mmCIF file of C-alpha atoms in Angstrom:
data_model
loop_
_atom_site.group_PDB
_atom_site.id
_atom_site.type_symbol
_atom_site.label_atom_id
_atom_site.label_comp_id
_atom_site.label_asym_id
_atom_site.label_seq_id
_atom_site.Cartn_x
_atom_site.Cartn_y
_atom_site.Cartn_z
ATOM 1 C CA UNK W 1153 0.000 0.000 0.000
ATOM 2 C CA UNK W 1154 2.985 2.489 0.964
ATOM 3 C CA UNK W 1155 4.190 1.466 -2.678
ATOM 4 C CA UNK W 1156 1.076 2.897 -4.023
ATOM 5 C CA UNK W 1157 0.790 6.015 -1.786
ATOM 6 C CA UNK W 1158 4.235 7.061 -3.306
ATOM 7 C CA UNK W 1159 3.562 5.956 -6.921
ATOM 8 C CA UNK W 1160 0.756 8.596 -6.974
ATOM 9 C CA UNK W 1161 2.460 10.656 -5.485
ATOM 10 C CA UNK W 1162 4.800 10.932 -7.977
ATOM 11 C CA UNK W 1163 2.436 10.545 -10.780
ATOM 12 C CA UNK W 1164 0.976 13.904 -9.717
ATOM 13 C CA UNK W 1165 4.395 15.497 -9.557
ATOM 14 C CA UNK W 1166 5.203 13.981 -13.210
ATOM 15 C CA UNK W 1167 1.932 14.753 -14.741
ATOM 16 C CA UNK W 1168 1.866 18.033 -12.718
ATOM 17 C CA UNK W 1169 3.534 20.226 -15.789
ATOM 18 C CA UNK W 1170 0.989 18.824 -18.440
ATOM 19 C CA UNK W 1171 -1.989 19.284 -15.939
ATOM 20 C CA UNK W 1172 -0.900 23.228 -15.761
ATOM 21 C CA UNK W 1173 0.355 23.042 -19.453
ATOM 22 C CA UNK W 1174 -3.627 22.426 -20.011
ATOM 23 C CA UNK W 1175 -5.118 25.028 -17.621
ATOM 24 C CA UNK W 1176 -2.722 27.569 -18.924
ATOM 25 C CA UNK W 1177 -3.124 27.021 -22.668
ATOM 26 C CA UNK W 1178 -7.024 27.327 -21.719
ATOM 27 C CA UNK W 1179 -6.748 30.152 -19.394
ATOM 28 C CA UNK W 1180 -4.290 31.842 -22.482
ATOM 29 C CA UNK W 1181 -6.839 31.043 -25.473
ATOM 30 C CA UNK W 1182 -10.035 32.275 -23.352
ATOM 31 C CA UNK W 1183 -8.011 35.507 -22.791
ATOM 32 C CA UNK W 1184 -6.789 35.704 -25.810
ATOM 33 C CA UNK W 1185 -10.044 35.101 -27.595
ATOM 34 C CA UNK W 1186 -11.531 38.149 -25.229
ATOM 35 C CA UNK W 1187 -9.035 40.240 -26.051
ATOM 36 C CA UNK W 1188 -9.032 39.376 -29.740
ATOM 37 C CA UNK W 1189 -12.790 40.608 -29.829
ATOM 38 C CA UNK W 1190 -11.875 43.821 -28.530
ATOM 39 C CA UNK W 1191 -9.158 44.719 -30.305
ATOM 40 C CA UNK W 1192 -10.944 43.410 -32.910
ATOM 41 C CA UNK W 1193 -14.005 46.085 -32.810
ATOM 42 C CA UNK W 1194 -11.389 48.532 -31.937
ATOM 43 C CA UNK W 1195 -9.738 47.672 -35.714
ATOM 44 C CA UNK W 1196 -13.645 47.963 -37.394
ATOM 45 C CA UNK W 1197 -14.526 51.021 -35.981
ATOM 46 C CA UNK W 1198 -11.351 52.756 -36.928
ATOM 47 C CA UNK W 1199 -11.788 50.989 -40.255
ATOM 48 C CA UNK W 1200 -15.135 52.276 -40.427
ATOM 49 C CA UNK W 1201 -14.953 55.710 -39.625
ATOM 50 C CA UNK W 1202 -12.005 56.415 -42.242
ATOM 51 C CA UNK W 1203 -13.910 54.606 -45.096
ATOM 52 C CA UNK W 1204 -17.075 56.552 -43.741
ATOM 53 C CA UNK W 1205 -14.901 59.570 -43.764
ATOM 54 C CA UNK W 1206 -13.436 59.121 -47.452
ATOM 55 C CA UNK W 1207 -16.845 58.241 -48.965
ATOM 56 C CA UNK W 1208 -18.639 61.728 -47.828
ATOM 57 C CA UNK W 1209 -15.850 63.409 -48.993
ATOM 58 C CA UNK W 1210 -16.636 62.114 -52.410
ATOM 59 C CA UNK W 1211 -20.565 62.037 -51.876
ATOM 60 C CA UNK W 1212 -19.193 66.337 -50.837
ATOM 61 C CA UNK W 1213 -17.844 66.376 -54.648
ATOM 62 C CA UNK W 1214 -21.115 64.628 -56.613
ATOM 63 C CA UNK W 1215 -22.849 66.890 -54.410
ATOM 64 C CA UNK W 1216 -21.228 70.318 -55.455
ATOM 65 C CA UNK W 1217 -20.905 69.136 -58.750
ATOM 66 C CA UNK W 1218 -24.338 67.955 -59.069
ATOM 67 C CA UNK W 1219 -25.298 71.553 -57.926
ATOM 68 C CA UNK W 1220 -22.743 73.311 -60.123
ATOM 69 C CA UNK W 1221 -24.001 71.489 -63.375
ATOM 70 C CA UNK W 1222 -27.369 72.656 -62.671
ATOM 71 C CA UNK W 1223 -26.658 76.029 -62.494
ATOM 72 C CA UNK W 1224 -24.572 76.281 -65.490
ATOM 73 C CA UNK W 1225 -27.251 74.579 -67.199
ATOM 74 C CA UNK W 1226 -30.010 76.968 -66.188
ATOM 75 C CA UNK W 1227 -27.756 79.854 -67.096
ATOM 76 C CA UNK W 1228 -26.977 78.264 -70.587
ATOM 77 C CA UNK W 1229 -30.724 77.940 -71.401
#
């Protein structure tokens, strides 16, 4: 029996570094996934907002254009 008692002993010691191995590789990729979805919207919104930005600068340019056309037209006519 005192055989045993040390055997498992031991076993826990040996299998000690893959046990935490296993809880840390969780505890990283849980943490990592959280974090990843943050930084993550973070990234779109920044993204977003410059697109956004560059697109009403050119809707600005139809706009004034559209408007300047029209004028010169009437003017023409």
């Amino acid at each position: 029996a005192a055989a045993t008692a040390n055997s498992d002993m031991f076993d826990e010691i040996v299998m000690a570094e893959e046990r935490f191995h296993g809880e840390g590789y969780q505890e990283g990729y849980t943490e990592g996934n959280h974090v990843g979805v943050i930084e993550g919207r973070r990234h779109g919104s920044l993204h977003g907002a410059k697109i956004g930005s560059e697109i009403g600068c050119y809707l600005g340019f139809a706009l004034t254009w559209q408007c300047l056309l029209r004028k010169c037209m009437g003017e023409k006519n």
